[in-house]
Coordinates of C-alpha atoms in Angstrom, one line a residue:
M137 CA 10.3 -7.5 -13.4
S138 CA 11.1 -7.8 -9.2
I139 CA 9.5 -5.3 -7.7
H140 CA 11.4 -3.7 -3.2
L141 CA 8.6 -2.5 -1.3
Q142 CA 8.9 -2.3 2.3
I143 CA 5.2 -3.2 4.4
Q144 CA 5.4 -2.1 8.2
P145 CA 3.4 -5.0 10.1
A146 CA 1.5 -1.7 12.4
F147 CA 0.5 -0.6 8.4
A148 CA -0.9 -4.4 7.9
L149 CA -2.5 -4.7 11.3
A150 CA -3.9 -1.4 11.3
Y151 CA -6.1 -2.4 8.1
Q152 CA -7.5 -4.9 9.9
Q153 CA -8.3 -2.3 13.0
Y154 CA -9.4 0.2 10.8
A155 CA -10.8 -0.7 7.8
D156 CA -12.3 -5.0 8.9
F157 CA -9.0 -6.3 6.9
R158 CA -8.6 -9.9 7.6
P159 CA -5.3 -12.0 8.0
G160 CA -6.3 -13.9 4.5
D161 CA -7.2 -11.2 2.4
T162 CA -5.6 -9.9 -0.8
L163 CA -5.8 -6.4 -1.0
R164 CA -4.5 -5.0 -4.6
L165 CA -1.9 -1.6 -3.8
Y166 CA -2.8 0.4 -7.1
V167 CA -2.3 3.9 -7.9
R168 CA -4.6 7.0 -7.7
T169 CA -5.3 11.0 -9.0
G170 CA -6.2 13.7 -6.5
G171 CA -9.1 15.3 -7.6
P172 CA -9.8 17.9 -9.5
G173 CA -7.2 20.8 -9.2
T174 CA -4.9 18.9 -7.0
G175 CA -2.8 17.0 -9.4
G176 CA -0.9 15.1 -7.0
L177 CA -0.7 10.8 -6.4
F178 CA -1.3 9.0 -3.6
F179 CA -1.6 4.8 -3.2
S180 CA -5.6 3.2 -2.7
I181 CA -6.4 -0.7 -1.3
E182 CA -9.8 -2.6 -2.4
K183 CA -9.8 -6.0 -1.9
D184 CA -9.6 -8.3 -4.6
E185 CA -7.0 -11.4 -6.3
V186 CA -3.8 -12.2 -7.0
E187 CA -3.5 -11.5 -11.0
P188 CA -0.6 -13.1 -13.8
G189 CA 2.6 -10.6 -13.3
D190 CA 1.0 -9.2 -10.4
A191 CA 4.1 -8.6 -6.8
V192 CA 3.3 -10.1 -4.3
F193 CA 3.4 -9.3 -0.1
E194 CA 1.9 -11.0 3.0
V195 CA 2.3 -9.6 5.3
E196 CA 1.0 -10.3 9.0
G197 CA -1.1 -12.8 7.4
M198 CA -2.7 -10.3 4.3
R199 CA -1.8 -10.3 0.8
F200 CA -0.6 -7.3 -0.1
V201 CA -0.6 -6.8 -4.7
I202 CA 0.7 -4.9 -7.6
R203 CA -0.5 -4.4 -10.7
P204 CA 2.6 -4.8 -13.3
N205 CA 1.8 -0.8 -14.4
D206 CA 1.5 0.5 -10.8
F207 CA 5.3 -0.8 -10.7
W208 CA 7.1 2.9 -11.2
Y209 CA 5.0 4.0 -8.1
F210 CA 5.8 1.9 -5.0
D211 CA 9.3 -0.2 -6.5
G212 CA 11.4 1.7 -3.8
G213 CA 8.9 2.9 -1.1
E214 CA 8.0 2.0 2.4
L215 CA 4.3 1.2 3.8
R216 CA 4.1 2.6 7.6
Y217 CA 2.1 3.5 9.7
D218 CA 2.2 5.7 13.2
R219 CA -0.3 5.1 15.9
R220 CA -0.2 8.8 17.6
Y221 CA -2.9 10.0 14.3
G222 CA -5.2 6.0 14.4
E223 CA -7.6 6.0 11.4
Y224 CA -4.8 9.7 9.9
G225 CA -1.6 7.4 10.7
F226 CA -0.8 5.6 7.1
S227 CA 1.5 6.7 4.6
F228 CA 3.8 5.5 1.3
V229 CA 7.2 6.8 2.0
N230 CA 9.2 6.9 -2.0
P231 CA 12.6 9.2 -1.9
R232 CA 12.3 7.5 -6.2
L233 CA 9.1 10.0 -6.7
L234 CA 10.6 12.9 -4.8
D235 CA 11.8 15.7 -7.5
E236 CA 15.4 16.5 -6.8

């Protein structure tokens, strides 16, 4: 199965600025649930290694990887960064996840 995800270069560059990640790093994107009572889903990111079956995206010298179990969340989405909001400018948008 393939996955279609857009990762803006600004998103990768901002992680280098605010989270001290560097070109050559491998970063795992995965789905998390919100705290008690929130019931929401959001993306999370951490340093990791590529595993068999992962989708791999190379952006600004960094590798972003996603496990097949999380494809449903990221497929069709876009990871963005808006510099006007500084370290709070990261966002994920996926029209496939919106309620109709």
